[in-house]
Short mmCIF file of C-alpha atoms in Angstrom, two decimals:
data_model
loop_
_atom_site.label_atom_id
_atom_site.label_comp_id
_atom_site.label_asym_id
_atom_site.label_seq_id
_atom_site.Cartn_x
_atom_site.Cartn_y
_atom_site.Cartn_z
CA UNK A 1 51.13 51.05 230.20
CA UNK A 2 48.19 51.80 228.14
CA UNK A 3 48.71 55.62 228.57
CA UNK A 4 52.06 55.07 226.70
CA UNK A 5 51.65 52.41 223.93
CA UNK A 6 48.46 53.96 222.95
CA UNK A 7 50.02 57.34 221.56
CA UNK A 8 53.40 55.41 220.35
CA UNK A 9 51.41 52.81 218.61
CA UNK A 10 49.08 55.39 216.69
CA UNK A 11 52.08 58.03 216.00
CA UNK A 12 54.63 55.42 215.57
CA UNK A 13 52.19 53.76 213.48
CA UNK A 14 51.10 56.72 211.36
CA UNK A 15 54.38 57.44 210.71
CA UNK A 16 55.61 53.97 209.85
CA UNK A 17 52.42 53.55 207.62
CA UNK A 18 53.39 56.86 205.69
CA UNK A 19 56.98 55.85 204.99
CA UNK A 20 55.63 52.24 203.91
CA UNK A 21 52.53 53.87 201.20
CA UNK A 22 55.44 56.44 200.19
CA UNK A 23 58.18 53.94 199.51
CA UNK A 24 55.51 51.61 197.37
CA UNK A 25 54.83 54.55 195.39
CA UNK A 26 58.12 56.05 194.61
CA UNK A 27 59.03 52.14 193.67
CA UNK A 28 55.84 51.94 191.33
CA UNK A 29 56.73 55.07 189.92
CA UNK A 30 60.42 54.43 189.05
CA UNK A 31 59.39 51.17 187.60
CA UNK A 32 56.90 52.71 185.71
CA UNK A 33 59.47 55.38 184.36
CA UNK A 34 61.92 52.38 183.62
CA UNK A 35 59.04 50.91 181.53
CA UNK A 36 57.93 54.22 179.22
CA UNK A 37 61.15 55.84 178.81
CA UNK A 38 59.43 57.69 175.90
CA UNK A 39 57.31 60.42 178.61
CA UNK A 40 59.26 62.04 181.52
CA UNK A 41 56.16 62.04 183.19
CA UNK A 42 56.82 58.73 185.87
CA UNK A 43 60.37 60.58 187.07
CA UNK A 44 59.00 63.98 187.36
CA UNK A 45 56.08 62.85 189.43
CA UNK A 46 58.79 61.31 191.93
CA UNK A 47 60.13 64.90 192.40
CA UNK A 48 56.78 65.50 194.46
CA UNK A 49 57.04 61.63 196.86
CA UNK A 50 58.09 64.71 200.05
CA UNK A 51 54.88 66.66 199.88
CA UNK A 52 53.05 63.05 199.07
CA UNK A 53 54.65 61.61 202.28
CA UNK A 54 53.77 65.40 204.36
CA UNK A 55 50.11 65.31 203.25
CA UNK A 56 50.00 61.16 203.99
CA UNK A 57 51.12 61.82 207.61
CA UNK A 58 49.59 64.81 208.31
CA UNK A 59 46.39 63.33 207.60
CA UNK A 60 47.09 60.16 209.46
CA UNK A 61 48.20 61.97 212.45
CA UNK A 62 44.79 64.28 212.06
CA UNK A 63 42.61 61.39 212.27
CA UNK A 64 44.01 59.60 213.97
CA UNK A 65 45.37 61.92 216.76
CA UNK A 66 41.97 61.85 219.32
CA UNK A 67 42.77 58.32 219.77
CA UNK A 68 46.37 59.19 221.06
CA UNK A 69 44.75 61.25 223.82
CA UNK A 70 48.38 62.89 224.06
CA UNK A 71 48.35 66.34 225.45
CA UNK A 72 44.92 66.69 225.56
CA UNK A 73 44.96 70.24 226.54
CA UNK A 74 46.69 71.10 223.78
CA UNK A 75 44.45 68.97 221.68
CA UNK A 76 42.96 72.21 219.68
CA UNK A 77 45.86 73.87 218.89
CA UNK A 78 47.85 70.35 217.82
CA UNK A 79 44.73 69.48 215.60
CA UNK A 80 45.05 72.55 214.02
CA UNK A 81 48.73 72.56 213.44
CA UNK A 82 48.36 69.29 211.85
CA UNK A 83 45.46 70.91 209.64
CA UNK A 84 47.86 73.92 208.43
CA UNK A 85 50.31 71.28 207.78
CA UNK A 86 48.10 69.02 205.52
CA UNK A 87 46.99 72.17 203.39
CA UNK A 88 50.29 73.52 202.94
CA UNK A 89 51.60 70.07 201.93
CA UNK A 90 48.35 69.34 199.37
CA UNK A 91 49.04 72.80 197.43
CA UNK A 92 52.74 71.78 197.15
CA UNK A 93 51.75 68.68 195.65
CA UNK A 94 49.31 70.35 193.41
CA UNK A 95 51.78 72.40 192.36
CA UNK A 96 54.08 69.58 191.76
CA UNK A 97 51.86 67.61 190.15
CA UNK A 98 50.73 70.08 187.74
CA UNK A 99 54.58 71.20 186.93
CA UNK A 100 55.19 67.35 185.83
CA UNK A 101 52.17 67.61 183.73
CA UNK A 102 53.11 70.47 181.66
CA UNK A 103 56.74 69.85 181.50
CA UNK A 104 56.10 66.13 180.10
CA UNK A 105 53.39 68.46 177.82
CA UNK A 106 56.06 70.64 176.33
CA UNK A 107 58.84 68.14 176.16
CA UNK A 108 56.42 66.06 174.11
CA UNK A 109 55.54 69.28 172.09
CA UNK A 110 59.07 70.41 171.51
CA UNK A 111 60.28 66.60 170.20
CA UNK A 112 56.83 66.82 167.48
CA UNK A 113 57.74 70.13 166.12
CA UNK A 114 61.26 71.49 164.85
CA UNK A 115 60.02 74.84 164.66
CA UNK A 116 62.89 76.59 166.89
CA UNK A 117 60.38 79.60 167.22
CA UNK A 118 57.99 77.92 167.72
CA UNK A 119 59.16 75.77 170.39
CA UNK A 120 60.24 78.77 172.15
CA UNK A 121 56.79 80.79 172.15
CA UNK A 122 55.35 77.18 173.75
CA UNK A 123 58.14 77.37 176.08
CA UNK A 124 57.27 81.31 177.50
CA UNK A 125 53.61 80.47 177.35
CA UNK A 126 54.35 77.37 179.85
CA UNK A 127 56.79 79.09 182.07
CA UNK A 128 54.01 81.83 182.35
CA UNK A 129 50.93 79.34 183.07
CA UNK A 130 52.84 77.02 185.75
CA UNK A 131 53.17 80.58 187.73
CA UNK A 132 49.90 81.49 187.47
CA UNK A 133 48.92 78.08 188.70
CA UNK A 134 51.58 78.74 191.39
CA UNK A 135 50.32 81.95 192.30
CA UNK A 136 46.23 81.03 192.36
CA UNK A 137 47.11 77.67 194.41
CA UNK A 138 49.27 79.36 196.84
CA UNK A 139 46.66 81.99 197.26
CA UNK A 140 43.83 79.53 197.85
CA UNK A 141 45.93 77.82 200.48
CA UNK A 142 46.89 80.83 202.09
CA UNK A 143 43.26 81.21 202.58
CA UNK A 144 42.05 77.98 203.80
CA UNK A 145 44.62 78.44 206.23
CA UNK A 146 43.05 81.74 207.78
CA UNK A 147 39.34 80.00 207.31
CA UNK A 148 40.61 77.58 210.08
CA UNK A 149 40.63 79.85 212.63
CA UNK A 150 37.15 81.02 214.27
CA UNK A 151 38.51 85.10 214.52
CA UNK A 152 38.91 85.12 210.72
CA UNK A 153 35.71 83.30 209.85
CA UNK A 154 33.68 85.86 212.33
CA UNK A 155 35.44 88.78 210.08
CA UNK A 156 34.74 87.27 207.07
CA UNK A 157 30.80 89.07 206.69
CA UNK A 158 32.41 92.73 207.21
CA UNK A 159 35.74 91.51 204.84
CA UNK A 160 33.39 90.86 202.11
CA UNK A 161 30.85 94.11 202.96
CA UNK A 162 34.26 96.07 202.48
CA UNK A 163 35.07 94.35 199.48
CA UNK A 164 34.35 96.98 196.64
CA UNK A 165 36.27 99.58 198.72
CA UNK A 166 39.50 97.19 199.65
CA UNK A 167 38.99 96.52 195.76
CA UNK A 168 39.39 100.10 194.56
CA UNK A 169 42.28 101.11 196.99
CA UNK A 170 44.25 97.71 196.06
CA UNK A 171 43.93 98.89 192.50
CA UNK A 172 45.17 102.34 192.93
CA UNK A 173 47.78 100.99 195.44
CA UNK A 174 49.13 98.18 192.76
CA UNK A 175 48.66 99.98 189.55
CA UNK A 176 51.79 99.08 188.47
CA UNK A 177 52.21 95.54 189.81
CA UNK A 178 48.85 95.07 188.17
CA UNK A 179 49.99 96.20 184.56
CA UNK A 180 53.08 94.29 184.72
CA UNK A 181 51.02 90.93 185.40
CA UNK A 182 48.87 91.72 182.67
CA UNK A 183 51.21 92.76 180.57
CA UNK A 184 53.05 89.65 181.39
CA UNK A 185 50.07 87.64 180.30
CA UNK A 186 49.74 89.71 176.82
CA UNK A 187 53.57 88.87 176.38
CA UNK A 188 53.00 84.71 176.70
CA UNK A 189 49.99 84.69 174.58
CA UNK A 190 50.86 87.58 172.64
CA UNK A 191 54.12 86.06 170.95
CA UNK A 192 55.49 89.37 171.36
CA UNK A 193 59.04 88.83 172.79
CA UNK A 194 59.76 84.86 173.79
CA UNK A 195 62.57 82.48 176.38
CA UNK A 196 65.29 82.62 173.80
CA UNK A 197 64.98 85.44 171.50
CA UNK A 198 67.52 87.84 170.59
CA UNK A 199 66.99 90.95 171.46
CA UNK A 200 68.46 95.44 171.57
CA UNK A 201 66.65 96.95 174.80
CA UNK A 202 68.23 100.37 175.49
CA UNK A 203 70.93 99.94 173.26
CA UNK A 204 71.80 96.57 175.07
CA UNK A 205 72.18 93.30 172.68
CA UNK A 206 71.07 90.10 174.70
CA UNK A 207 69.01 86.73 174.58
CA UNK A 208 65.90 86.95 176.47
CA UNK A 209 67.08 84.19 179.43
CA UNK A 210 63.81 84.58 181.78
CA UNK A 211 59.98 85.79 181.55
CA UNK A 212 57.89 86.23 184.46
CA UNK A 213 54.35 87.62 185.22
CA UNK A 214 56.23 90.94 186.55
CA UNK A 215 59.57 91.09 185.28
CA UNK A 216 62.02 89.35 182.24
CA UNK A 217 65.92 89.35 182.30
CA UNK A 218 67.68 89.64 179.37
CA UNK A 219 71.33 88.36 179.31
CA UNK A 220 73.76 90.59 177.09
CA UNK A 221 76.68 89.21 175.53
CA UNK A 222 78.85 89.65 178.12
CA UNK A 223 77.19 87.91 180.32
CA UNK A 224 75.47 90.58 182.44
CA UNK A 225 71.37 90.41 183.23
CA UNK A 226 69.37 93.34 182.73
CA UNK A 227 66.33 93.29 184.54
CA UNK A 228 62.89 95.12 183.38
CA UNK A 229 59.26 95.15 183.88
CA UNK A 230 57.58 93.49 181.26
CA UNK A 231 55.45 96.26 180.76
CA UNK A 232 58.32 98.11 178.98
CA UNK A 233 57.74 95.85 176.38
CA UNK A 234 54.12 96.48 175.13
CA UNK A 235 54.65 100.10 175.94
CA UNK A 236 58.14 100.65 174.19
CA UNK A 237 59.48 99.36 170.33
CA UNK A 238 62.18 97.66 170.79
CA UNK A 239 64.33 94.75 168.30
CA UNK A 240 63.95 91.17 168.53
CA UNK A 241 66.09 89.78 166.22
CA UNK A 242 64.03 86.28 166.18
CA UNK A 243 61.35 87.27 165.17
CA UNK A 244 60.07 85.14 162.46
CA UNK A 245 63.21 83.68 160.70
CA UNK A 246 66.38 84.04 162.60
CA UNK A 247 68.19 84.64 159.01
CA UNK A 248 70.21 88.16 159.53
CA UNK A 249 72.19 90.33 157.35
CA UNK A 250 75.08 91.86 158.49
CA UNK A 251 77.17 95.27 157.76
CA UNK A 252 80.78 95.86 157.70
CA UNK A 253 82.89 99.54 157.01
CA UNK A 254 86.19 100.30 155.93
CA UNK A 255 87.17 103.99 155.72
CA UNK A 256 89.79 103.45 153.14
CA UNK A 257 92.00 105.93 150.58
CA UNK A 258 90.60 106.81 147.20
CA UNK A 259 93.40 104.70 145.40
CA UNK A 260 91.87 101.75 147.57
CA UNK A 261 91.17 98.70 144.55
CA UNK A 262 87.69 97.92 145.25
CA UNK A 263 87.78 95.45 142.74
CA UNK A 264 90.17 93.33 144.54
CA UNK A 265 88.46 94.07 147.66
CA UNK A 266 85.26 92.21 146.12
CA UNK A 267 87.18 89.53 145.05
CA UNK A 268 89.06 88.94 148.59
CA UNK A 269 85.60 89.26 150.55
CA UNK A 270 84.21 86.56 148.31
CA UNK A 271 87.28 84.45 149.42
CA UNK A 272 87.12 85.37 153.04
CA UNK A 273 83.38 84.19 153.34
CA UNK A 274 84.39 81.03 151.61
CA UNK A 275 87.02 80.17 154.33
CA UNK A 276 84.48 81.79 156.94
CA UNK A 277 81.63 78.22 158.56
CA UNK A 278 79.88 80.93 160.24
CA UNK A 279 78.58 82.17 156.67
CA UNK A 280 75.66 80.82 155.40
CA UNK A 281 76.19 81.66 151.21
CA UNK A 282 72.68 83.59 151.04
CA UNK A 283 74.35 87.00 149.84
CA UNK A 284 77.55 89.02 150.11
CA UNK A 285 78.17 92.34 148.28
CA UNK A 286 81.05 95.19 148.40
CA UNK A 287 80.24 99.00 147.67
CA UNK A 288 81.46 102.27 147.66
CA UNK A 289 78.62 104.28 149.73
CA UNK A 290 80.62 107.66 150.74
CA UNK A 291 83.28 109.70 150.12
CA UNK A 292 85.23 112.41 151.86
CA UNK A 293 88.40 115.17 150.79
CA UNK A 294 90.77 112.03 152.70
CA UNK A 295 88.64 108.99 152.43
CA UNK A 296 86.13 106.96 150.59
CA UNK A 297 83.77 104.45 152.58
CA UNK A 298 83.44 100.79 151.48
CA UNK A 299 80.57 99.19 152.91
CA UNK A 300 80.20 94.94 152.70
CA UNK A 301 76.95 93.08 152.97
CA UNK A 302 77.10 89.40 154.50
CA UNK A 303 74.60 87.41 155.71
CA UNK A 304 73.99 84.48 158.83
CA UNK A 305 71.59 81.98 160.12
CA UNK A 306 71.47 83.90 163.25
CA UNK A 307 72.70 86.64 165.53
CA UNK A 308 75.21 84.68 166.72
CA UNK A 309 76.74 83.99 163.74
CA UNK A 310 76.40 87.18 161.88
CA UNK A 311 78.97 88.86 164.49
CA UNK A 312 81.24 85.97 164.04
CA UNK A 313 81.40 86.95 160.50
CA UNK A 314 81.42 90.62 160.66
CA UNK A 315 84.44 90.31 162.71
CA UNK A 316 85.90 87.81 160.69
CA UNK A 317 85.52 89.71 157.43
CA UNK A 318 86.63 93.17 159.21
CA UNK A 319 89.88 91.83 161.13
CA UNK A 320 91.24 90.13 157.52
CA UNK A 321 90.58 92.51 155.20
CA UNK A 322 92.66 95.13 156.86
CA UNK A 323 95.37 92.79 157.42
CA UNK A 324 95.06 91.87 153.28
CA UNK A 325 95.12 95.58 153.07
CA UNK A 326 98.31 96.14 155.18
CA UNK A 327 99.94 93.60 153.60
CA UNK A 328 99.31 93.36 149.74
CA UNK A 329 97.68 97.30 149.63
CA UNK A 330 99.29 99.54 152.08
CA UNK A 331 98.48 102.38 149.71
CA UNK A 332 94.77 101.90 150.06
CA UNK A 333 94.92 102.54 153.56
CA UNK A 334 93.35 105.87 155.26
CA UNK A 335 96.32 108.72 154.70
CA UNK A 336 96.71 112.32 156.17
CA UNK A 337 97.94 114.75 153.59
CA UNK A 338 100.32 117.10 155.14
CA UNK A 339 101.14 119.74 152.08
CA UNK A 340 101.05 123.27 151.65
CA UNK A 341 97.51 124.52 150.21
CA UNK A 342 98.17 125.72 146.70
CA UNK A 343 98.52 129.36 146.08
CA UNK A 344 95.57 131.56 144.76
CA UNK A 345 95.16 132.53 141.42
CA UNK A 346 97.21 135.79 139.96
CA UNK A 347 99.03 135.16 143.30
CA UNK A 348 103.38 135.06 142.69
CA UNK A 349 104.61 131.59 144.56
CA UNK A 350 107.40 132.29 146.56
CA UNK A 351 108.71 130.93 149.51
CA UNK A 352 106.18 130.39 152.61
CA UNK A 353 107.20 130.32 156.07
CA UNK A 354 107.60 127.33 158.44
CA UNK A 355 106.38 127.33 161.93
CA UNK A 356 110.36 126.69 162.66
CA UNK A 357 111.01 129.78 160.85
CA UNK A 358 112.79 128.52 157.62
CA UNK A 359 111.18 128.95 154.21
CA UNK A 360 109.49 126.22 152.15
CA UNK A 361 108.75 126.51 148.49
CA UNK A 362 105.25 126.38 147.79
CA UNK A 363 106.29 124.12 144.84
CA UNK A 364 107.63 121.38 146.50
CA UNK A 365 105.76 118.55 146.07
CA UNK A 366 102.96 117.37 148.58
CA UNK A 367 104.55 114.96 151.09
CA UNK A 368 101.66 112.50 152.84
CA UNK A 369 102.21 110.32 156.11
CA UNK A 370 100.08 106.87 156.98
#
């Protein structure tokens, strides 16, 4: 009888006991949340109670478990199972624990300051250090896991005598890996290119939607990701459309006859952007910037609060001042003239030949078609 309530009373207890500790703590910490509503700090610390409960147990069950004497010759390997266990479960509630602390950090941060760029820089920068934290605690783990067992502590001495040459080969061998993490690191503390920012890559207009130590995905308008190194960026110029104030200008071009009245065009632009939410009222402006023998090119200047909103309005202003044109100007639109070149000088007009074979005065006045 002994030989079987002794190991059900010290697992069944262990267990019961971790359950118990994790259930008073999740309780404390939702009533703590209730109580400072101001800091999301209480209810993202709940988000790590699993790993709190693993490590509880494991340990528990660790020191517990020579008491037990339950499968004794399998004592070793349990004891260490129950080791690997309780690291793995402490690193994830490191990492836990140190992702509520710097999201409560930034929320904070981000409700002080209304600095929209600003916020966003913060935001990279955090993104960047919680995987770096990620990274060097998984790592250590990883390693106190291998310490535990005897072979890998007995190769330690020629690991470390071997050192400067694994070093040198794992450079060569992750050159690149190696320059995007640093580059990655230049990027978050650089304010070079931030979570949020609009940005032309390759000819591709997108908002910067992820950063990470190796790579960053850029979302384009139509909702496809483009994935690069983040090395591209402190190697390559590229635009970033946030940078500094978000403000834009914005271009718009009409190819339109020479009769076109720009006049009225000026006039109708001013009362398109006045119709137009999207425009902010910083600037607008209507020129004639080119000509050709068919065509002269009007060119209109308007002007957003963002990227966003400066297509809106290009688009808007484009798409009505045709249809004004079609409608109240059809004259000014482009035309194709279709008439006989005039005859050289000392030369006698006379009749010229058609391609159906029938003459055609030279005379007869130019005829033009839309």
């Amino acid at each position: 009888m002994e030989n079987l309530l002794r190991p059900l009373i010290v697992v069944g207890g262990s267990v019961v006991l971790t359950l118990l500790i994790g259930w008073a703590t999740d309780l404390l910490l939702r009533k703590a949340d209730a109580r400072h509503g101001e800091t999301p700090l209480w209810g993202l610390l709940r988000r790590g109670r699993i790993p709190y409960q693993l490590v509880l147990c494991a340990a528990l069950l660790r020191g517990s478990y020579d008491q037990a004497r339950l499968l004794e010759e399998h004592r070793v390997g349990i004891g260490r199972t129950l080791t690997l266990v309780l690291i793995g479960a402490a690193a994830w509630l490191v990492i836990r624990i140190a992702a509520a602390v710097v999201e409560t950090s930034y929320s904070r941060y981000a409700r002080v300051h209304r600095d929209a760029a600003r916020v966003r820089r913060v935001r990279t920068q955090v993104s960047l250090i919680m995987r770096v934290v990620a990274a060097v605690v998984g790592v250590v783990a990883v390693a106190a896991m291998l310490l535990t067992f005897p072979a890998m502590r007995a190769a330690g001495a020629s690991l470390l005598a071997s050192a400067g040459v694994l070093g040198i080969v794992a450079g060569v061998a992750a050159q690149s890996t190696l320059s995007n993490m640093f580059a990655g690191l230049q990027i978050a503390f650089g304010d070079m290119v931030r979570i949020g920012d609009t940005v032309v890559v390759d000819g591709e207009w997108g908002t910067v939607e992820e950063i990470t130590l190796t790579f960053l995905t850029v979302r384009t308008w139509d909702e496809r990701r483009i994935t690069m190194p983040v090395s591209y960026f402190t190697s390559k110029p590229f635009e970033n459309w946030s940078r500094g104030t978000p403000q834009m200008t914005g271009i718009v071009y009409w190819h339109v006859d020479h009769t076109a009245p720009v006049e009225a065009m000026r006039e109708k632009l001013r009362d398109i952007l006045r119709e137009c939410p999207a425009w902010d009222g910083r600037a607008c402006g209507l020129n004639v910037t080119d000509t050709t023998p068919n065509t002269m090119r009007v060119r209109a200047l308007v002007t957003a609060k963002d990227a966003d909103d400066i297509w809106t309005v290009r688009v808007t202003v484009r798409e009505q001042m045709i249809r004004w044109l079609a409608q109240e100007h059809p004259y000014a639109l482009p035309r194709v003239n279709t008439a006989d070149a005039a005859p050289a000088p000392g030369r006698v007009p006379g009749p010229s030949p058609s391609p159906d074979g029938a003459a055609r005065r030279v005379h007869e006045p130019p005829r033009t078609s839309r």
